[in-house]
CSV table of C-alpha atoms in Angstrom, one decimal:
chain,number,residue,atom,x,y,z
A,45,UNK,CA,21.8,-7.1,19.5
A,46,UNK,CA,25.1,-6.9,17.8
A,47,UNK,CA,25.3,-10.7,17.3
A,48,UNK,CA,21.8,-10.9,16.0
A,49,UNK,CA,22.1,-8.1,13.5
A,50,UNK,CA,25.4,-9.5,12.1
A,51,UNK,CA,23.9,-12.9,11.8
A,52,UNK,CA,20.9,-11.6,9.9
A,53,UNK,CA,23.1,-9.8,7.4
A,54,UNK,CA,25.3,-12.9,7.0
A,55,UNK,CA,22.2,-15.1,6.3
A,56,UNK,CA,21.0,-12.5,3.7
A,57,UNK,CA,24.5,-12.6,2.1
A,58,UNK,CA,24.4,-16.4,2.0
A,59,UNK,CA,21.0,-16.4,0.3
A,60,UNK,CA,22.4,-14.2,-2.4
A,61,UNK,CA,25.5,-16.2,-3.3
A,62,UNK,CA,25.7,-16.8,-7.0
A,63,UNK,CA,23.6,-13.7,-7.7
A,64,UNK,CA,25.9,-11.1,-6.2
A,65,UNK,CA,25.7,-8.9,-9.3
A,66,UNK,CA,22.0,-9.1,-9.4
A,67,UNK,CA,21.0,-8.4,-5.8
A,68,UNK,CA,21.9,-5.0,-4.3
A,69,UNK,CA,21.9,-5.0,-0.5
A,70,UNK,CA,21.4,-1.6,1.2
A,71,UNK,CA,21.7,-1.2,5.0
A,72,UNK,CA,19.4,1.5,6.4
A,73,UNK,CA,19.7,3.1,9.8
A,74,UNK,CA,16.1,2.0,10.8
A,75,UNK,CA,13.1,0.3,9.3
A,76,UNK,CA,10.7,2.2,7.2
A,77,UNK,CA,7.1,2.9,8.3
A,78,UNK,CA,4.0,2.1,6.2
A,79,UNK,CA,4.9,2.0,2.4
A,80,UNK,CA,2.1,4.3,1.4
A,81,UNK,CA,3.3,7.7,0.1
A,82,UNK,CA,0.2,9.3,1.5
A,83,UNK,CA,0.6,8.0,5.0
A,84,UNK,CA,4.3,7.5,5.5
A,85,UNK,CA,6.8,9.9,7.0
A,86,UNK,CA,10.2,8.2,7.6
A,87,UNK,CA,13.4,9.3,5.9
A,88,UNK,CA,14.4,5.6,5.2
A,89,UNK,CA,10.9,5.1,3.7
A,90,UNK,CA,11.7,7.8,1.2
A,91,UNK,CA,15.0,5.9,0.3
A,92,UNK,CA,12.8,2.8,-0.5
A,93,UNK,CA,10.4,4.9,-2.5
A,94,UNK,CA,13.3,6.1,-4.7
A,95,UNK,CA,13.3,2.6,-6.2
A,96,UNK,CA,9.6,1.8,-5.8
A,97,UNK,CA,7.6,4.9,-6.7
A,98,UNK,CA,8.4,7.4,-9.4
A,99,UNK,CA,7.3,11.0,-8.9
A,100,UNK,CA,5.9,13.7,-11.2
A,101,UNK,CA,9.0,15.8,-10.6
A,102,UNK,CA,12.6,15.0,-9.4
A,103,UNK,CA,15.7,17.0,-8.7
A,104,UNK,CA,19.2,17.1,-10.0
A,105,UNK,CA,22.3,16.8,-7.8
A,106,UNK,CA,22.4,20.7,-8.1
A,107,UNK,CA,18.9,20.8,-6.6
A,108,UNK,CA,17.2,21.9,-9.9
A,109,UNK,CA,13.7,20.6,-10.5
A,110,UNK,CA,13.4,18.3,-13.5
A,111,UNK,CA,10.6,16.1,-14.9
A,112,UNK,CA,10.3,12.4,-14.1
A,113,UNK,CA,6.7,11.2,-14.8
A,114,UNK,CA,5.9,14.7,-16.0
A,115,UNK,CA,8.0,15.7,-18.9
A,116,UNK,CA,7.1,19.3,-19.1
A,117,UNK,CA,5.0,21.9,-17.4
A,118,UNK,CA,3.9,25.6,-17.7
A,119,UNK,CA,2.0,28.2,-15.6
A,120,UNK,CA,-0.6,30.6,-16.7
A,121,UNK,CA,0.1,34.3,-16.3
A,122,UNK,CA,-1.3,34.6,-12.7
A,123,UNK,CA,0.4,31.4,-11.5
A,124,UNK,CA,-3.0,29.8,-10.6
A,125,UNK,CA,-3.0,27.0,-13.2
A,126,UNK,CA,-0.2,24.4,-13.7
A,127,UNK,CA,-0.4,22.4,-16.9
A,128,UNK,CA,1.7,19.3,-17.1
A,129,UNK,CA,2.6,17.1,-20.0
A,130,UNK,CA,3.0,13.5,-18.8
A,131,UNK,CA,5.4,10.7,-19.9
A,132,UNK,CA,3.8,8.2,-22.3
A,133,UNK,CA,4.1,4.5,-22.2
A,134,UNK,CA,4.4,4.1,-18.5
A,135,UNK,CA,2.5,1.5,-16.5
A,136,UNK,CA,2.1,0.8,-12.8
A,137,UNK,CA,3.5,-2.6,-11.5
A,138,UNK,CA,0.0,-4.2,-11.8
A,139,UNK,CA,-0.2,-3.1,-15.4
A,140,UNK,CA,-2.6,-0.2,-14.9
A,141,UNK,CA,-1.7,2.6,-17.3
A,142,UNK,CA,-0.2,5.8,-16.0
A,143,UNK,CA,-2.0,8.8,-17.5
A,144,UNK,CA,-3.7,12.0,-16.6
A,145,UNK,CA,-6.7,10.2,-15.0
A,146,UNK,CA,-4.2,8.4,-12.7
A,147,UNK,CA,-2.6,11.7,-11.7
A,148,UNK,CA,-6.0,13.2,-10.9
A,149,UNK,CA,-6.9,10.2,-8.7
A,150,UNK,CA,-3.6,10.5,-6.8
A,151,UNK,CA,-4.1,14.1,-6.0
A,152,UNK,CA,-7.7,13.5,-4.9
A,153,UNK,CA,-6.4,10.6,-2.7
A,154,UNK,CA,-3.7,12.8,-1.1
A,155,UNK,CA,-6.3,15.4,-0.3
A,156,UNK,CA,-9.2,13.2,0.9
A,157,UNK,CA,-7.8,9.9,2.4
A,158,UNK,CA,-8.5,10.1,6.1
A,159,UNK,CA,-5.0,8.9,7.0
A,160,UNK,CA,-3.2,11.1,4.5
A,161,UNK,CA,-0.3,13.2,5.7
A,162,UNK,CA,0.0,15.0,2.4
A,163,UNK,CA,-3.2,17.1,2.8
A,164,UNK,CA,-1.4,20.3,3.6
A,165,UNK,CA,1.2,19.7,0.9
A,166,UNK,CA,-1.5,19.8,-1.9
A,167,UNK,CA,-4.0,22.0,-0.2
A,168,UNK,CA,-3.5,24.7,-2.7
A,169,UNK,CA,-4.9,22.5,-5.5
A,170,UNK,CA,-8.7,23.3,-5.8
A,171,UNK,CA,-9.3,21.0,-8.7
A,172,UNK,CA,-7.9,19.0,-11.7
A,173,UNK,CA,-8.8,19.0,-15.3
A,174,UNK,CA,-7.8,16.1,-17.6
A,175,UNK,CA,-7.0,17.8,-20.9
A,176,UNK,CA,-5.9,14.7,-22.7
A,177,UNK,CA,-4.7,11.2,-22.0
A,178,UNK,CA,-1.2,12.6,-21.1
A,179,UNK,CA,-2.1,16.2,-20.2
A,180,UNK,CA,-3.5,17.5,-16.9
A,181,UNK,CA,-4.1,20.9,-15.5
A,182,UNK,CA,-3.9,21.6,-11.7
A,183,UNK,CA,-6.1,24.6,-10.6
A,184,UNK,CA,-5.1,26.7,-7.7
A,185,UNK,CA,-7.1,29.2,-5.6
A,186,UNK,CA,-3.9,31.4,-5.4
A,187,UNK,CA,-0.3,31.0,-6.4
A,188,UNK,CA,1.7,28.3,-4.6
A,189,UNK,CA,5.5,28.8,-4.8
A,190,UNK,CA,6.1,25.4,-3.1
A,191,UNK,CA,3.9,23.2,-5.3
A,192,UNK,CA,6.6,21.8,-7.8
A,193,UNK,CA,8.9,21.0,-4.8
A,194,UNK,CA,6.0,19.1,-3.2
A,195,UNK,CA,5.5,17.1,-6.4
A,196,UNK,CA,9.2,16.2,-6.3
A,197,UNK,CA,8.5,14.4,-3.0
A,198,UNK,CA,5.8,12.0,-1.6
A,199,UNK,CA,2.9,14.3,-2.8
A,200,UNK,CA,4.1,13.7,-6.3
A,201,UNK,CA,4.6,9.9,-6.0
A,202,UNK,CA,2.1,8.1,-8.2
A,203,UNK,CA,0.5,4.9,-7.1
A,204,UNK,CA,-1.8,2.5,-9.0
A,205,UNK,CA,-5.4,3.7,-8.8
A,206,UNK,CA,-6.6,0.1,-9.3
A,207,UNK,CA,-4.6,-1.2,-6.3
A,208,UNK,CA,-5.3,1.9,-4.2
A,209,UNK,CA,-9.1,1.7,-4.6
A,210,UNK,CA,-9.0,-2.0,-3.7
A,211,UNK,CA,-6.8,-1.7,-0.7
A,212,UNK,CA,-7.9,1.6,0.8
A,213,UNK,CA,-5.8,2.6,3.9
A,214,UNK,CA,-4.1,-0.9,3.8
A,215,UNK,CA,-2.4,0.0,0.5
A,216,UNK,CA,1.0,0.1,2.3
A,217,UNK,CA,1.0,-3.6,3.0
A,218,UNK,CA,1.4,-4.3,-0.8
A,219,UNK,CA,2.3,-1.1,-2.5
A,220,UNK,CA,2.0,-0.8,-6.3
A,221,UNK,CA,3.8,2.1,-7.9
A,222,UNK,CA,5.6,2.7,-11.2
A,223,UNK,CA,9.2,2.9,-10.2
A,224,UNK,CA,12.1,0.7,-11.4
A,225,UNK,CA,11.4,-1.9,-8.8
A,226,UNK,CA,8.2,-3.5,-7.7
A,227,UNK,CA,7.3,-4.6,-4.1
A,228,UNK,CA,8.2,-8.3,-3.5
A,229,UNK,CA,8.0,-9.0,0.3
A,230,UNK,CA,8.7,-7.4,3.7
A,231,UNK,CA,9.6,-8.8,7.1
A,232,UNK,CA,9.2,-6.0,9.7
A,233,UNK,CA,12.5,-4.9,11.3
A,234,UNK,CA,14.4,-7.4,9.1
A,235,UNK,CA,14.1,-6.6,5.3
A,236,UNK,CA,12.2,-5.1,2.5
A,237,UNK,CA,12.7,-6.8,-0.9
A,238,UNK,CA,12.0,-5.2,-4.2
A,239,UNK,CA,12.3,-6.9,-7.7
A,240,UNK,CA,13.1,-5.3,-11.0
A,241,UNK,CA,10.0,-4.2,-13.0
A,242,UNK,CA,10.7,-5.3,-16.6
A,243,UNK,CA,8.4,-2.8,-18.2
A,244,UNK,CA,9.9,0.2,-16.4
A,245,UNK,CA,10.2,3.1,-18.9
A,246,UNK,CA,13.9,3.6,-18.1
A,247,UNK,CA,14.8,-0.1,-17.5
A,248,UNK,CA,18.0,0.1,-19.4
A,249,UNK,CA,19.5,2.2,-16.5
A,250,UNK,CA,18.6,-0.5,-13.9
A,251,UNK,CA,21.3,-3.2,-13.3
A,252,UNK,CA,19.9,-5.3,-10.5
A,253,UNK,CA,17.2,-8.0,-10.4
A,254,UNK,CA,16.4,-7.3,-6.8
A,255,UNK,CA,17.3,-4.7,-4.1
A,256,UNK,CA,17.1,-5.6,-0.5
A,257,UNK,CA,16.9,-3.1,2.3
A,258,UNK,CA,18.1,-4.2,5.6
A,259,UNK,CA,17.4,-2.1,8.8
A,260,UNK,CA,20.5,-2.1,11.0
A,261,UNK,CA,20.2,0.6,13.7
A,262,UNK,CA,23.7,0.2,15.1
A,263,UNK,CA,26.2,2.3,13.1
A,264,UNK,CA,29.1,0.0,14.0
A,265,UNK,CA,27.3,-3.0,12.8
A,266,UNK,CA,26.2,-1.4,9.6
A,267,UNK,CA,29.8,-0.5,8.8
A,268,UNK,CA,31.1,-3.9,9.8
A,269,UNK,CA,28.6,-5.6,7.4
A,270,UNK,CA,29.9,-3.3,4.6
A,271,UNK,CA,33.5,-4.1,5.4
A,272,UNK,CA,32.7,-7.9,5.5
A,273,UNK,CA,30.9,-7.8,2.1
A,274,UNK,CA,27.5,-8.6,3.5
A,275,UNK,CA,26.0,-5.3,2.3
A,276,UNK,CA,26.8,-3.2,-0.7
A,277,UNK,CA,25.7,0.3,0.4
A,278,UNK,CA,25.4,1.8,3.9
A,279,UNK,CA,23.0,4.6,4.6
A,280,UNK,CA,24.6,7.1,6.9
A,281,UNK,CA,28.1,6.2,8.0
A,282,UNK,CA,28.7,7.7,11.4
A,283,UNK,CA,31.0,10.7,11.5
A,284,UNK,CA,32.9,9.0,14.3
A,285,UNK,CA,33.5,6.0,12.0
A,286,UNK,CA,34.5,8.1,9.0
A,287,UNK,CA,38.3,7.7,9.4
A,288,UNK,CA,38.0,4.0,9.9
A,289,UNK,CA,35.9,3.7,6.8
A,290,UNK,CA,38.2,5.8,4.7
A,291,UNK,CA,41.2,3.7,5.8
A,292,UNK,CA,39.6,0.5,4.4
A,293,UNK,CA,40.5,-0.1,0.7
A,294,UNK,CA,37.2,-2.1,0.3
A,295,UNK,CA,35.1,0.9,1.2
A,296,UNK,CA,34.2,4.0,-0.8
A,297,UNK,CA,32.9,7.1,0.8
A,298,UNK,CA,30.5,9.6,-0.7
A,299,UNK,CA,28.9,12.6,1.0
A,300,UNK,CA,26.6,15.6,0.5
A,301,UNK,CA,25.5,18.4,2.8
A,302,UNK,CA,22.0,17.8,4.0
A,303,UNK,CA,19.0,20.1,3.5
A,304,UNK,CA,17.6,19.1,6.8
A,305,UNK,CA,18.0,19.4,10.6
A,306,UNK,CA,17.9,17.4,13.8
A,307,UNK,CA,16.2,18.8,17.0
A,308,UNK,CA,13.8,18.1,19.9
A,309,UNK,CA,10.1,18.4,19.1
A,310,UNK,CA,8.1,19.2,22.1
A,311,UNK,CA,4.5,18.3,22.7
A,312,UNK,CA,2.7,21.6,23.4
A,313,UNK,CA,-0.8,20.8,22.3
A,314,UNK,CA,-1.1,17.3,21.0
A,315,UNK,CA,-3.4,15.6,23.6
A,316,UNK,CA,-3.2,15.2,27.3
A,317,UNK,CA,0.5,14.5,27.4
A,318,UNK,CA,1.1,18.2,26.5
A,319,UNK,CA,-0.2,19.1,29.9
A,320,UNK,CA,3.1,19.2,31.7
A,321,UNK,CA,5.5,22.0,32.6
A,322,UNK,CA,7.7,21.5,29.4
A,323,UNK,CA,4.6,21.6,27.2
A,324,UNK,CA,2.9,24.4,28.9
A,325,UNK,CA,5.7,26.9,29.6
A,326,UNK,CA,8.0,28.3,26.9
A,327,UNK,CA,10.4,29.5,29.5
A,328,UNK,CA,11.3,25.9,30.3
A,329,UNK,CA,11.7,25.1,26.6
A,330,UNK,CA,14.0,28.1,26.2
A,331,UNK,CA,16.0,27.1,29.3
A,332,UNK,CA,16.6,23.7,27.7
A,333,UNK,CA,17.8,25.4,24.5
A,334,UNK,CA,20.2,27.7,26.4
A,335,UNK,CA,21.6,24.7,28.4
A,336,UNK,CA,22.9,23.1,25.2
A,337,UNK,CA,26.3,23.9,23.7
A,338,UNK,CA,25.5,23.1,20.0
A,339,UNK,CA,29.1,23.5,18.8
A,340,UNK,CA,30.4,21.1,21.6
A,341,UNK,CA,27.6,18.6,20.7
A,342,UNK,CA,28.8,18.7,17.1
A,343,UNK,CA,32.4,18.1,18.1
A,344,UNK,CA,31.7,15.4,20.7
A,345,UNK,CA,29.2,13.3,18.7
A,346,UNK,CA,30.2,14.0,15.1
A,347,UNK,CA,33.9,15.0,15.2
A,348,UNK,CA,32.9,18.4,13.9
A,349,UNK,CA,31.6,16.9,10.6
A,350,UNK,CA,28.1,18.4,11.0
A,351,UNK,CA,26.9,22.0,11.5
A,352,UNK,CA,25.4,23.5,14.7
A,353,UNK,CA,21.9,24.8,14.1
A,354,UNK,CA,19.0,26.6,15.8
A,355,UNK,CA,16.7,27.0,12.8
A,356,UNK,CA,15.0,24.9,10.2
A,357,UNK,CA,17.7,26.1,7.7
A,358,UNK,CA,21.4,25.7,8.2
A,359,UNK,CA,23.6,28.8,8.7
A,360,UNK,CA,24.9,28.7,5.2
A,361,UNK,CA,21.3,28.7,3.7
A,362,UNK,CA,20.0,31.9,2.2
A,363,UNK,CA,16.8,31.3,4.3
A,364,UNK,CA,18.7,31.4,7.6
A,365,UNK,CA,17.6,34.4,9.8
A,366,UNK,CA,20.8,36.3,10.9
A,367,UNK,CA,18.8,38.1,13.6
A,368,UNK,CA,18.8,34.9,15.5
A,369,UNK,CA,22.3,33.5,15.4
A,370,UNK,CA,23.2,30.2,17.0
A,371,UNK,CA,23.1,31.0,20.7
A,372,UNK,CA,26.0,30.5,23.0
A,373,UNK,CA,25.5,28.2,25.9
A,374,UNK,CA,24.3,30.1,29.0
A,375,UNK,CA,23.7,27.9,32.0
A,376,UNK,CA,23.0,30.9,34.4
A,377,UNK,CA,20.3,32.3,31.9
A,378,UNK,CA,18.8,28.8,31.8
A,379,UNK,CA,18.6,28.6,35.5
A,380,UNK,CA,17.0,32.0,35.7
A,381,UNK,CA,14.3,31.0,33.3
A,382,UNK,CA,13.6,27.9,35.3
A,383,UNK,CA,13.3,30.0,38.4
A,384,UNK,CA,10.9,32.4,36.6
A,385,UNK,CA,8.8,29.4,35.6
A,386,UNK,CA,8.6,28.3,39.2
A,387,UNK,CA,11.3,25.7,39.3
A,388,UNK,CA,14.3,27.2,41.1
A,389,UNK,CA,15.4,23.8,42.3
A,390,UNK,CA,15.2,22.2,38.9
A,391,UNK,CA,12.8,20.0,36.9
A,392,UNK,CA,12.6,16.5,35.4
A,393,UNK,CA,11.5,16.0,31.8
A,394,UNK,CA,11.2,13.0,29.6
A,395,UNK,CA,12.5,12.9,26.0
A,396,UNK,CA,12.1,9.9,23.7
A,397,UNK,CA,14.8,9.1,21.1
A,398,UNK,CA,15.3,6.5,18.4
A,399,UNK,CA,17.2,3.4,19.5
A,400,UNK,CA,20.0,3.9,16.9
A,401,UNK,CA,23.5,5.0,17.8
A,402,UNK,CA,23.7,8.7,17.0
A,403,UNK,CA,20.4,9.8,18.5
A,404,UNK,CA,21.3,8.0,21.7
A,405,UNK,CA,24.7,9.7,21.8
A,406,UNK,CA,23.1,13.1,21.1
A,407,UNK,CA,20.7,12.7,23.9
A,408,UNK,CA,23.3,11.5,26.3
A,409,UNK,CA,25.3,14.7,25.6
A,410,UNK,CA,22.2,16.9,25.9
A,411,UNK,CA,21.3,15.1,29.1
A,412,UNK,CA,24.7,15.9,30.6
A,413,UNK,CA,24.5,19.5,29.5
A,414,UNK,CA,20.9,20.1,30.7
A,415,UNK,CA,21.7,18.6,34.2
A,416,UNK,CA,24.2,21.4,34.8
A,417,UNK,CA,21.3,23.9,34.4
A,418,UNK,CA,19.0,21.9,36.7
A,419,UNK,CA,17.1,20.0,34.0
A,420,UNK,CA,17.1,16.3,34.6
A,421,UNK,CA,16.3,14.4,31.3
A,422,UNK,CA,14.9,10.9,31.4
A,423,UNK,CA,15.7,9.3,28.0
A,424,UNK,CA,13.2,6.8,26.6
A,425,UNK,CA,14.6,4.7,23.8
A,426,UNK,CA,12.3,3.5,21.1
A,427,UNK,CA,12.3,1.8,17.6
A,428,UNK,CA,12.1,4.7,15.2
A,429,UNK,CA,8.7,3.9,13.4
A,430,UNK,CA,7.2,3.2,16.9
A,431,UNK,CA,8.4,6.5,18.1
A,432,UNK,CA,6.8,8.3,15.2
A,433,UNK,CA,3.5,6.5,15.8
A,434,UNK,CA,3.6,7.7,19.4
A,435,UNK,CA,4.3,11.2,18.3
A,436,UNK,CA,1.4,11.2,15.9
A,437,UNK,CA,-0.9,10.0,18.6
A,438,UNK,CA,0.4,12.6,21.1
A,439,UNK,CA,1.7,9.8,23.3
A,440,UNK,CA,4.9,11.6,24.2
A,441,UNK,CA,6.3,14.6,26.0
A,442,UNK,CA,9.2,15.4,23.7
A,443,UNK,CA,11.1,13.6,20.9
A,444,UNK,CA,14.7,13.8,19.6
A,445,UNK,CA,13.8,13.7,15.9
A,446,UNK,CA,14.7,15.4,12.7
A,447,UNK,CA,13.8,16.1,9.1
A,448,UNK,CA,15.8,15.2,6.0
A,449,UNK,CA,15.0,18.6,4.3
A,450,UNK,CA,13.4,19.9,1.3
A,451,UNK,CA,14.6,22.0,-1.7
A,452,UNK,CA,12.0,24.7,-1.0
A,453,UNK,CA,12.1,26.3,2.5
A,454,UNK,CA,8.4,25.7,3.0
A,455,UNK,CA,9.1,21.9,3.2
A,456,UNK,CA,11.2,22.4,6.3
A,457,UNK,CA,8.8,24.5,8.3
A,458,UNK,CA,5.1,24.8,7.2
A,459,UNK,CA,3.8,21.3,7.9
A,460,UNK,CA,5.5,21.2,11.3
A,461,UNK,CA,4.4,24.5,12.7
A,462,UNK,CA,1.2,25.6,11.2
A,463,UNK,CA,-2.1,24.8,12.8
A,464,UNK,CA,-3.2,21.3,11.6
A,465,UNK,CA,0.0,20.8,9.6
A,466,UNK,CA,0.5,17.3,8.2
A,467,UNK,CA,3.4,16.6,10.5
A,468,UNK,CA,2.6,19.0,13.4
A,469,UNK,CA,3.2,16.4,16.1
A,470,UNK,CA,3.9,19.2,18.5
A,471,UNK,CA,0.3,20.4,18.3
A,472,UNK,CA,1.7,23.9,18.1
A,473,UNK,CA,-0.8,26.6,16.9
A,474,UNK,CA,-0.3,30.3,16.5
A,475,UNK,CA,-2.5,32.4,14.2
A,476,UNK,CA,0.2,34.9,13.5
A,477,UNK,CA,2.7,32.2,12.5
A,478,UNK,CA,0.1,30.6,10.3
A,479,UNK,CA,-0.4,33.9,8.6
A,480,UNK,CA,3.3,34.4,7.9
A,481,UNK,CA,3.9,30.9,6.7
A,482,UNK,CA,0.8,30.7,4.5
A,483,UNK,CA,1.7,34.1,3.0
A,484,UNK,CA,5.2,32.8,2.2
A,485,UNK,CA,3.6,30.1,0.0
A,486,UNK,CA,1.7,32.4,-2.3
A,487,UNK,CA,4.5,34.7,-3.4
A,488,UNK,CA,7.4,34.0,-5.8
A,489,UNK,CA,9.3,37.1,-4.6
A,490,UNK,CA,12.3,35.6,-2.7
A,491,UNK,CA,12.9,38.7,-0.6
A,492,UNK,CA,9.3,38.9,0.4
A,493,UNK,CA,9.3,35.2,1.4
A,494,UNK,CA,12.5,35.6,3.3
A,495,UNK,CA,11.0,38.5,5.4
A,496,UNK,CA,7.9,36.4,6.2
A,497,UNK,CA,10.0,33.4,7.4
A,498,UNK,CA,12.0,35.9,9.5
A,499,UNK,CA,8.8,37.3,11.1
A,500,UNK,CA,7.6,33.8,11.9
A,501,UNK,CA,11.1,33.0,13.3
A,502,UNK,CA,10.7,35.9,15.8
A,503,UNK,CA,7.7,34.3,17.3
A,504,UNK,CA,8.9,30.7,17.1
A,505,UNK,CA,12.1,31.6,19.0
A,506,UNK,CA,10.0,32.9,21.8
A,507,UNK,CA,7.5,29.9,21.8
A,508,UNK,CA,10.2,27.2,21.1
A,509,UNK,CA,7.9,24.3,20.2
A,510,UNK,CA,10.9,22.8,18.4
A,511,UNK,CA,14.5,23.1,19.7
A,512,UNK,CA,16.9,22.8,16.8
A,513,UNK,CA,20.3,21.2,17.4
A,514,UNK,CA,22.3,20.6,14.2
A,515,UNK,CA,22.3,20.0,10.5
A,516,UNK,CA,23.8,16.7,9.3
A,517,UNK,CA,26.0,15.8,6.4
A,518,UNK,CA,24.9,12.7,4.5
A,519,UNK,CA,27.8,10.1,4.4
A,520,UNK,CA,27.3,6.9,2.4
A,521,UNK,CA,29.6,3.9,2.5
A,522,UNK,CA,29.8,1.8,-0.7
A,523,UNK,CA,31.4,-1.5,-1.4
A,524,UNK,CA,34.5,-1.2,-3.7
A,525,UNK,CA,32.6,-2.8,-6.7
A,526,UNK,CA,29.7,-0.2,-6.6
A,527,UNK,CA,29.9,2.2,-9.6
A,528,UNK,CA,27.8,5.0,-10.8
A,529,UNK,CA,26.5,6.2,-7.5
A,530,UNK,CA,25.7,10.0,-7.3
A,531,UNK,CA,25.3,11.7,-3.9
A,532,UNK,CA,22.3,14.0,-3.5
A,533,UNK,CA,21.7,16.6,-0.9
A,534,UNK,CA,18.3,15.1,-0.2
A,535,UNK,CA,20.0,12.0,1.1
A,536,UNK,CA,18.2,9.6,-1.3
A,537,UNK,CA,19.9,6.5,-2.9
A,538,UNK,CA,19.0,6.7,-6.6
A,539,UNK,CA,19.7,3.4,-8.5
A,540,UNK,CA,19.6,4.5,-12.1
A,541,UNK,CA,23.0,3.9,-13.6
A,542,UNK,CA,24.4,2.2,-10.4
A,543,UNK,CA,26.1,-1.1,-11.0
A,544,UNK,CA,28.0,-3.6,-8.9
A,545,UNK,CA,31.1,-5.4,-10.3
A,546,UNK,CA,32.3,-8.8,-9.1
């Protein structure tokens, strides 16, 4: 695999000779899934969208919400109507004009497309009213404190109504958006190529004719390709490779603390594969959690560069629940829970994990720790997009998987743990948790929201459908000629103002 991936990158580099300043090559940790904002869910897919699909709203490096395709907005007094002014003179890559009608179509598609994963994110919108060519009103049944943050992510990405109507659920095979780059071609597990859109509204800030995304799961290979000049930007330098990267004068390092988490999602109600001891008994899930030394995991795998975690929010977040501190490892307590569950002699469970370096290392450490408590873990390695497909279908027992994080706390919890949530692969359902998390969406009182999340956390700690492990720090590697790169806590690679000198 090492030889194959390096050869691929070398060939890509050779094809770009003579156009080094025009083609930006970005190495990703894995391949993106379907390139349809309504259907996709991978983190690396969002990186591609940053160049491909503009959103209504974006964020600043300080995590403030700012306009992108929407230039201004206002709420009515009771927070049930959001009126947006839209950017004029914008077109989609097929020439279709961007306007209020296009926004109305996109929201309707997110809500009604059978395959849409955005339904829960825009569920609060009960209707839209086109007030003018570049003015639209979104009507809500009740206030939604999360909506603007949702519109700063995939729910706010605008796609061409013309192309979407024609393609239907197959839109992702030839996506048409309005970002700085248009889709050119894709070879699965090899590359995604975008080309500069000449009519982009902010084209003066774009300095490349093409951008090529190369999925390279092995951290060492990604860094080697950066050091050899075969790629220009590396997504997620491994913490264990950080000192080596910093010592190389041809490599620049940028970093930002993540908004997200990594953990183990457990199938407790998503089809027949939930019918196993791990899925059916929270004692076993809590035993697994107690068997893990999160601080040691961080030190062994990440040289202490990340933060141990046991909640959707990192310990330094204002949304972290101090009533549930990160637990100390307790092997004897884990064994006692297994005995209570009827497994005094231990149990074997299966956990799938992405085939990239860090997830495999994480699971090997977890595997060793769990074994001491009588939990034998069988690790199933899968390509990331395939793993996510299996999760969606319920064809799994448990997954080592994470979330890149969102500005609003709702984005880290609601869609994963409410009944019918858009990314609730666990199949978890608890009416009281639904009530707390839904209520947290309709109040703008921070203290009230915090208390609602804390109440939900009390139940979720007991049920443990998701065992949280740690919170990453995003670390990017840049070639020495890359200039103008700004690190963001959402982990995205924004290309406005980025350039590459010879």
